[in-house]
Coordinates of C-alpha atoms and ligand atoms in Angstrom, one line a residue:
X979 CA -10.8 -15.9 32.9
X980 CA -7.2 -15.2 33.7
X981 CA -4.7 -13.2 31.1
X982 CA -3.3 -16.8 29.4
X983 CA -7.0 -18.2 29.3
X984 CA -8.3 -15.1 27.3
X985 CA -5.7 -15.4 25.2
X986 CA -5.8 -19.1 24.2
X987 CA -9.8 -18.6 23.6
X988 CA -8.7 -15.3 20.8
X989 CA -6.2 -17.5 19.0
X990 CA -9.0 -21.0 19.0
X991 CA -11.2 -18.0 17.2
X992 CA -8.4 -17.0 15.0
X993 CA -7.7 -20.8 14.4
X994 CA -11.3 -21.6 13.5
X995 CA -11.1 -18.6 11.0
X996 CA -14.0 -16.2 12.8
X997 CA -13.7 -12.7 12.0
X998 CA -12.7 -10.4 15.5
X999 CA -14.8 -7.0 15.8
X1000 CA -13.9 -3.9 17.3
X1001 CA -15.7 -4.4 20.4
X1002 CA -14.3 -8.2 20.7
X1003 CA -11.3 -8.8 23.2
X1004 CA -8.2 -8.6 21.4
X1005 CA -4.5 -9.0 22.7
X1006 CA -3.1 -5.6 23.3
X1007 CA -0.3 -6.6 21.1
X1008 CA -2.9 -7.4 18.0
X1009 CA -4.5 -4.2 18.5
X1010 CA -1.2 -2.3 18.4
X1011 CA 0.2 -4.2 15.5
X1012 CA -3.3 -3.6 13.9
X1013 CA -2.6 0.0 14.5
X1014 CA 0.8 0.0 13.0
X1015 CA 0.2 -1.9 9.8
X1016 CA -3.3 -0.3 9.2
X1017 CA -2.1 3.8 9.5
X1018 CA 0.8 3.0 8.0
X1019 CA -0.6 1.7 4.9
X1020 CA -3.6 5.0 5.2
X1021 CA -0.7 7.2 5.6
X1022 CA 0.9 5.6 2.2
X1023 CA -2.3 5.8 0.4
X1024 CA -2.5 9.7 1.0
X1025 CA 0.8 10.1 -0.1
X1026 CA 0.9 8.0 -2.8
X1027 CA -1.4 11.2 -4.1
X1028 CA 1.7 13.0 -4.5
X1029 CA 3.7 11.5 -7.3
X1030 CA 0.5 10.9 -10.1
X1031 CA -0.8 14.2 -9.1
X1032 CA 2.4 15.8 -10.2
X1033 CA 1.0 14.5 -13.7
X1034 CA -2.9 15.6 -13.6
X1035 CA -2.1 19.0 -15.3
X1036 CA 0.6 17.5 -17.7
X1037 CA -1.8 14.3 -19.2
X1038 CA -1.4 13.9 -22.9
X1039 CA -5.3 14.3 -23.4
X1040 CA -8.6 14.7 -21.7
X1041 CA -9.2 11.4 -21.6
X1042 CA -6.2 10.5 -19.5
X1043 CA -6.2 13.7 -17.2
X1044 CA -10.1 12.5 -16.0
X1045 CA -8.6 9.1 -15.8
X1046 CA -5.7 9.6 -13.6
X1047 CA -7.8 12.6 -11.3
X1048 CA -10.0 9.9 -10.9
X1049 CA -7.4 7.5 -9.6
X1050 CA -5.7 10.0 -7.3
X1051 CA -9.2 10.6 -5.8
X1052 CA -9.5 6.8 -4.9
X1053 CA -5.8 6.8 -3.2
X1054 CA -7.6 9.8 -1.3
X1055 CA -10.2 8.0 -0.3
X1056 CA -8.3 4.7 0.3
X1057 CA -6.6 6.3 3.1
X1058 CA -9.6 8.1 4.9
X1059 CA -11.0 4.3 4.4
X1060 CA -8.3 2.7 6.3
X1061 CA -7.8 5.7 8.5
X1062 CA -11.5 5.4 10.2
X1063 CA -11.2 1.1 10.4
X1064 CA -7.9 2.3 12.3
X1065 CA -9.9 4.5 14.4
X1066 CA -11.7 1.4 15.2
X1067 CA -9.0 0.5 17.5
X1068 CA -9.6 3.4 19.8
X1069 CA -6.9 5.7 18.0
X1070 CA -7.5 8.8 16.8
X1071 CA -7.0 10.5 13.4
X1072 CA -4.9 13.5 14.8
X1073 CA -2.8 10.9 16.8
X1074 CA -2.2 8.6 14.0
X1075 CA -1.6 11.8 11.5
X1076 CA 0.6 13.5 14.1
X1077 CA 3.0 9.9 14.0
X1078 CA 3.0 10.3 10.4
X1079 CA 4.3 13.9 10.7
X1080 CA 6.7 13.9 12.8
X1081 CA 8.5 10.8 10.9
X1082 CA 7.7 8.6 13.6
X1083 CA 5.4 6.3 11.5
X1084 CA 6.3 4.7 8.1
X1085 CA 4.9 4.9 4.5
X1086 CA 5.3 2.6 2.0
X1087 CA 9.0 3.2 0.0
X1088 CA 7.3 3.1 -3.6
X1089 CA 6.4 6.7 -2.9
X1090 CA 9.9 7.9 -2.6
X1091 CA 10.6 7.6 -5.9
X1092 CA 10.3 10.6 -8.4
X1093 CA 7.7 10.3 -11.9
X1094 CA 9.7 11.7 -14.4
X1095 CA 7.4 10.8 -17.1
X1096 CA 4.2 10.1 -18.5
X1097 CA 4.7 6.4 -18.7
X1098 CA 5.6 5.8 -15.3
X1099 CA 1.7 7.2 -14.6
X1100 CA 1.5 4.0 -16.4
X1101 CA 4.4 1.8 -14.2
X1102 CA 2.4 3.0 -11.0
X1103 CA -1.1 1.4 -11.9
X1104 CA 0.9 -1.1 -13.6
X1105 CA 3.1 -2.4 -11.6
X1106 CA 2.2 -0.3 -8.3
X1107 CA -1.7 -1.1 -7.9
X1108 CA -0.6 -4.2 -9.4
X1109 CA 1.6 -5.2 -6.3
X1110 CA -1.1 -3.6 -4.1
X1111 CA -3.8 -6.1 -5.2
X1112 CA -1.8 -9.1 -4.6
X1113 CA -1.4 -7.8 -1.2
X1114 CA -4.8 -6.4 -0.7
X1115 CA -7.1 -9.1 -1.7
X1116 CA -5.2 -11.2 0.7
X1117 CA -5.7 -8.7 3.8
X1118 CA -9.8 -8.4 2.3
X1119 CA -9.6 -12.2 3.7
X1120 CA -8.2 -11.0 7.7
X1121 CA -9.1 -12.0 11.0
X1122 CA -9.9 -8.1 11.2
X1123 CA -13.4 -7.1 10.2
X1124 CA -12.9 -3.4 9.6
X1125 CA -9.9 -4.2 7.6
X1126 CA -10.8 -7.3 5.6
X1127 CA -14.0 -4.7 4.9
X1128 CA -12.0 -1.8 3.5
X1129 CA -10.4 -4.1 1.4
X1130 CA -13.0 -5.5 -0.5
X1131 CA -14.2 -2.4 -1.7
X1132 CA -10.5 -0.8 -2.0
X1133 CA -9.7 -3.6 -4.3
X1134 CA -12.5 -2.9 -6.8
X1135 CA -11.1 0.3 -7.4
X1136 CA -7.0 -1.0 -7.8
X1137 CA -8.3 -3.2 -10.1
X1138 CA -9.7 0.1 -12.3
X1139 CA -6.0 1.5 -10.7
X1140 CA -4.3 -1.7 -12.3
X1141 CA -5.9 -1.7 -15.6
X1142 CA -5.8 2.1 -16.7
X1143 CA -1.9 1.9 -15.9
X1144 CA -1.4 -1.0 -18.5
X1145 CA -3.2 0.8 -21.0
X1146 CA -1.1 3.4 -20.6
X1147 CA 1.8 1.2 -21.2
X1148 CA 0.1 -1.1 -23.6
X1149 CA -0.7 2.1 -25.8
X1150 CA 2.9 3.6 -25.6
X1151 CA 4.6 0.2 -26.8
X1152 CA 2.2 0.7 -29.6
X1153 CA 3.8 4.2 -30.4
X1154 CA 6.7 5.8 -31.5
X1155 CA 10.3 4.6 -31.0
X1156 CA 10.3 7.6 -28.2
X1157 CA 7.5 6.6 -26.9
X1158 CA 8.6 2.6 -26.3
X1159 CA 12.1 4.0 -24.5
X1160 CA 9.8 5.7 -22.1
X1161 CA 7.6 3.1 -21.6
X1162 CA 10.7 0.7 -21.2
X1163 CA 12.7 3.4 -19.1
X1164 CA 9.6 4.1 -16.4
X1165 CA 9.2 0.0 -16.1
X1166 CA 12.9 -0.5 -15.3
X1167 CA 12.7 2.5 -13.0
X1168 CA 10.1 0.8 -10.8
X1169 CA 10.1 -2.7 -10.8
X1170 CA 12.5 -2.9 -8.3
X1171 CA 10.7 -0.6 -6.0
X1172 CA 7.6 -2.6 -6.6
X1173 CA 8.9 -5.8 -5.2
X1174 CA 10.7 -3.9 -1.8
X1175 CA 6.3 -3.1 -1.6
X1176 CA 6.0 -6.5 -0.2
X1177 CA 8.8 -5.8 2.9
X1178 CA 12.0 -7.8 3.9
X1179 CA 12.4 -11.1 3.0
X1180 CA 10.6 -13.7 5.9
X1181 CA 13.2 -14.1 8.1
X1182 CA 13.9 -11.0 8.1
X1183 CA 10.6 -9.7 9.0
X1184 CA 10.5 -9.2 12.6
X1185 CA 6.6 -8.8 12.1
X1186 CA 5.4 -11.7 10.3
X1187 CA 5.5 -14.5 13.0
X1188 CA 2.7 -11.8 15.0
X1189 CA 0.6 -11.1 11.9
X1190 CA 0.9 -15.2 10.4
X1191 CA -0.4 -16.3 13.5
X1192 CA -3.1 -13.8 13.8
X1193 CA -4.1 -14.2 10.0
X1194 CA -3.7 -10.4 9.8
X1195 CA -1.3 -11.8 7.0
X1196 CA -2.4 -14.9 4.9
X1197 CA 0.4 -15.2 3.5
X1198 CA 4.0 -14.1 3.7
X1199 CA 5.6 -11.2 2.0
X1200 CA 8.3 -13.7 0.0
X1201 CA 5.3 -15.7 -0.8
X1202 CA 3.2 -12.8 -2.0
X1203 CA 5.8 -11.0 -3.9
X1204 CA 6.4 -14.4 -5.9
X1205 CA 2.5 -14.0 -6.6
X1206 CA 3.0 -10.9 -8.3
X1207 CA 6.2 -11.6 -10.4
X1208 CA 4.5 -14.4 -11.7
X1209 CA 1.7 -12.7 -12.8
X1210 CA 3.3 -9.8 -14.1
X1211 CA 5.9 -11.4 -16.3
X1212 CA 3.6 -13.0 -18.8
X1213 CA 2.2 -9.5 -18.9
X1214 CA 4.9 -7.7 -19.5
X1215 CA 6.0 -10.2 -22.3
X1216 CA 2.4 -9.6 -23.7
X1217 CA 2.9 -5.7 -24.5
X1218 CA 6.3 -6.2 -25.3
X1219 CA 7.8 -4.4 -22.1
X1220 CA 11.4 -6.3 -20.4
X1221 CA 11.5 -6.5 -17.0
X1222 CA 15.3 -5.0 -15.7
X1223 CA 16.3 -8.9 -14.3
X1224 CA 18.8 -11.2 -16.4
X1225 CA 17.9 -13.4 -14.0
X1226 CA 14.7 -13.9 -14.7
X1227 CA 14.1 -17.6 -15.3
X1228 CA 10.9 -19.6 -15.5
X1229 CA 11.3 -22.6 -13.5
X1230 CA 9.0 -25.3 -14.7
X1231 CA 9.5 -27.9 -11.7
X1232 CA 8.6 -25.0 -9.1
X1233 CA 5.8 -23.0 -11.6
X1234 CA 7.8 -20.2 -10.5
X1235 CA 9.9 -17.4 -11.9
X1236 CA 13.3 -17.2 -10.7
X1237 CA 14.5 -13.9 -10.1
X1238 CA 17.5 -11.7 -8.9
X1239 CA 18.4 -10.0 -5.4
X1240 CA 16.9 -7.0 -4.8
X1241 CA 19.0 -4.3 -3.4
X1242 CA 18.1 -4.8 0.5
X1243 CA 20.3 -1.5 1.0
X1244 CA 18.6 1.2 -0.6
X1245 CA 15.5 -0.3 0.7
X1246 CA 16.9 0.4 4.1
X1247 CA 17.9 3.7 2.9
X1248 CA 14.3 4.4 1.6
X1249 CA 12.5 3.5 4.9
X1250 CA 15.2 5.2 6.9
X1251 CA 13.9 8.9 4.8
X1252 CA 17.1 8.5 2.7
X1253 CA 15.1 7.7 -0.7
X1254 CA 15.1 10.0 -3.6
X1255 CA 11.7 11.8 -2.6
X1256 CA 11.8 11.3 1.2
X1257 CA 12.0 14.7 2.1
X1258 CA 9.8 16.5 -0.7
X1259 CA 7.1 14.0 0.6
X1260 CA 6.9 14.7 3.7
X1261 CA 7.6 18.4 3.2
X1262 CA 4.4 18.7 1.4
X1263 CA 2.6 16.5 3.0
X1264 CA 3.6 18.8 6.2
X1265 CA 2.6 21.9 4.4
X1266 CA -1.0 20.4 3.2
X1267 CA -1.6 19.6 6.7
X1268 CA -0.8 23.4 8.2
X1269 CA -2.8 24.6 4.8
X1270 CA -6.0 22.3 6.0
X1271 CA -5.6 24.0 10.2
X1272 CA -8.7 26.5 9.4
X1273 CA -11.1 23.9 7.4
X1274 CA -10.4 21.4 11.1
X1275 CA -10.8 24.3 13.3
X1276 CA -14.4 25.3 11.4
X1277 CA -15.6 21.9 11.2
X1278 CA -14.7 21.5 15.1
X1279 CA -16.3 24.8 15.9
X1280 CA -19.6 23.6 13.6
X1281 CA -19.4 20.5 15.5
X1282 CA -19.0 22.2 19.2
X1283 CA -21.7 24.8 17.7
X1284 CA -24.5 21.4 17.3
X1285 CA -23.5 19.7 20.3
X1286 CA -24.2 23.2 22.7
X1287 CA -27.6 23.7 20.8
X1288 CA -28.6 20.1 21.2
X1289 CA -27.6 20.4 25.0
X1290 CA -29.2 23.7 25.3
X1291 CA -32.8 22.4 23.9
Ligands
3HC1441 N1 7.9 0.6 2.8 C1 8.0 1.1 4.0 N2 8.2 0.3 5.1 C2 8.2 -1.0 5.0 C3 8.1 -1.6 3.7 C4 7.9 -0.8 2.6 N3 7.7 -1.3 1.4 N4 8.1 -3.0 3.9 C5 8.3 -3.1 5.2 N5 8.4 -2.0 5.8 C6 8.7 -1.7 7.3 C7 7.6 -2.2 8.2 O1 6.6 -1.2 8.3 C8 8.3 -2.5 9.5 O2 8.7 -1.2 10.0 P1 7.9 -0.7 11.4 O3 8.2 -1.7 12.5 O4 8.5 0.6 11.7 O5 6.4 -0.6 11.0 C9 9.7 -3.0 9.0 O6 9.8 -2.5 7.6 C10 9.7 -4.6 9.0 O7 8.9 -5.1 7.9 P2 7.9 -6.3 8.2 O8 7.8 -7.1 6.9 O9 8.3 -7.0 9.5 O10 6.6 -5.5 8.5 P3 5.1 -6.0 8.1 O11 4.9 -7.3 8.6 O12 4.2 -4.9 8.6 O13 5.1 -6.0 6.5 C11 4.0 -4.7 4.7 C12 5.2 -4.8 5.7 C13 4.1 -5.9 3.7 C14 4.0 -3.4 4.0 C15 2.7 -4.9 5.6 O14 2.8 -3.9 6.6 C16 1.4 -4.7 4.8 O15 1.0 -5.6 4.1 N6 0.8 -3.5 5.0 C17 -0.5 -3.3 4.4 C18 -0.4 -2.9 2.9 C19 0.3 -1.6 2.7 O16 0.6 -0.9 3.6 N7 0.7 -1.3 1.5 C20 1.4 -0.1 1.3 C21 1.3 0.3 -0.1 S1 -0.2 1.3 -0.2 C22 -0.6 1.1 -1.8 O17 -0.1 0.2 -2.4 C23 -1.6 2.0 -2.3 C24 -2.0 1.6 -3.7 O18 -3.2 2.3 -3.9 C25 -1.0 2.0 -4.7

């Protein structure tokens, strides 16, 4: 089969829903913008670490600290996850770490904003994990089998993620007069953020046509931020909490909630490393990665030290 004929057989798969494996022939261009979307979203996981572990040795109890290292741990592991179904598209970890440090490849912008309280430990799995789900149970559903696989069991734990964070909100609206303005002030701090989570709007998403097509993406990122406004508002109203929009509107014809613009600049300034926390980021991420040399170098040695004794025998 010529170029054009292998092609047209990989999109009547896609078409008729089947699920394409790693060893499966795949469009050079799927495989790249597998690689792009999938190490991009490991490399946010990892340092999505950064701004809730800044609060593991400040929690306000025992309870919460265990609670939020547990989280953190998860992101952890969410990115080594995504990192090895990456790998599945003959990439490597170093290569796909070494984009990530040297600024070539992107993380998700939510991360470039500073915690400044306790509450916004609760805006993250709020509102954060909460936008994370939306998108994540659709990409559990993708024409990728390593990556609609990750998913499912990534999106057992953002739900744990989702509902510790309004806790932590619900409890605080409960609480002191202090304790509401922080709530309130961490919310209208990151909604915002959490909508620019689902990328530019459709049209101008130079991505989406690729990833629609190839049901990497079920749906589109206006559609599937719409998902999450709508099911965060009634939320929101339940605990009390306003969301920073006065034009907020429920729309009864379209079951939707109107809302306002969001502020397409500093998004572009985020994702161009001019965000808040764009260089302390990557500055510690940097500095965890020279910290970790000697623990690669042992586990390559160990691993070079098996491989000669299994030769030798
Ligand atoms: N932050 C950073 N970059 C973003 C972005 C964001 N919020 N939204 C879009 N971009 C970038 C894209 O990466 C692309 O840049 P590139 O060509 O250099 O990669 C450019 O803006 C154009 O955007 P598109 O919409 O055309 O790009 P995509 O079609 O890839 O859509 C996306 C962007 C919606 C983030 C999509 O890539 C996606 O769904 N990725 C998988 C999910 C993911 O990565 N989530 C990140 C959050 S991780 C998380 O939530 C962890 C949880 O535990 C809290």
């Amino acid at each position: 089969m010529n170029q054009q004929e292998l092609e047209k057989k990989f999109q009547d798969r896609i078409d008729k829903g089947e699920i394409i494996e790693p060893k499966d022939w795949m469009p050079e261009q799927y495989r790249k913008q597998l690689i792009r979307m999938m190490s991009q979203h490991a490399h946010s996981e990892v340092v999505g670490m950064l701004p809730e572990g800044n609060w593991i040795t400040r929690a306000p109890s025992l309870r919460r600290k265990a609670v939020l290292l547990a989280k953190v741990q998860d992101e952890g592991g969410h990115g080594l996850y995504i990192y090895s179904g990456a790998e599945t598209l003959d990439i490597s970890r170093e290569e796909m770490v070494g984009e990530f440090l040297s600024g070539k490849a992107k993380y998700s912008s939510i991360f470039n904003y500073p915690t400044l309280s306790w509450a916004d430990m609760g805006a993250i799995g709020w509102l954060v994990d909460g936008a994370a789900i939306v998108n994540q149970t659709a990409l559990a559903k993708c024409s990728y089998g390593p990556y609609a696989r990750a998913m499912v069991r990534i999106c057992k734990e953002e739900n744990f993620h989702h509902k510790q964070g309004y806790e932590i909100l619900a409890t605080l609206m409960k609480g002191t007069k202090e304790q509401r303005e922080m709530a309130q002030d961490s919310v209208s701090r990151f909604w915002w953020p959490s909508l620019m989570m689902f990328g530019p709007h459709d049209k101008d998403s130079p991505h989406s046509s690729d990833l629609l097509r190839w049901k990497v993406k079920l749906f589109s990122n206006d559609t599937l931020r719409q998902r999450f406004i709508d099911r965060t508002i009634p939320q929101a109203e339940n605990i009390g909490i306003e969301i920073p929009d006065p034009a907020l509107k429920w729309n009864e014809e379209t079951r939707h909630y109107e809302h306002g613009e969001i502020d397409w600049n500093e998004f572009k300034n985020v994702i161009s490393g001019r965000g808040i926390c764009n260089k302390e980021r990557m500055k510690a991420r940097r500095k965890a990665h020279e910290d970790g040399a000697w623990v690669r170098e042992a586990a390559e040695a160990y691993a070079q030290k098996k491989v000669s004794k299994a030769v030798a025998v």
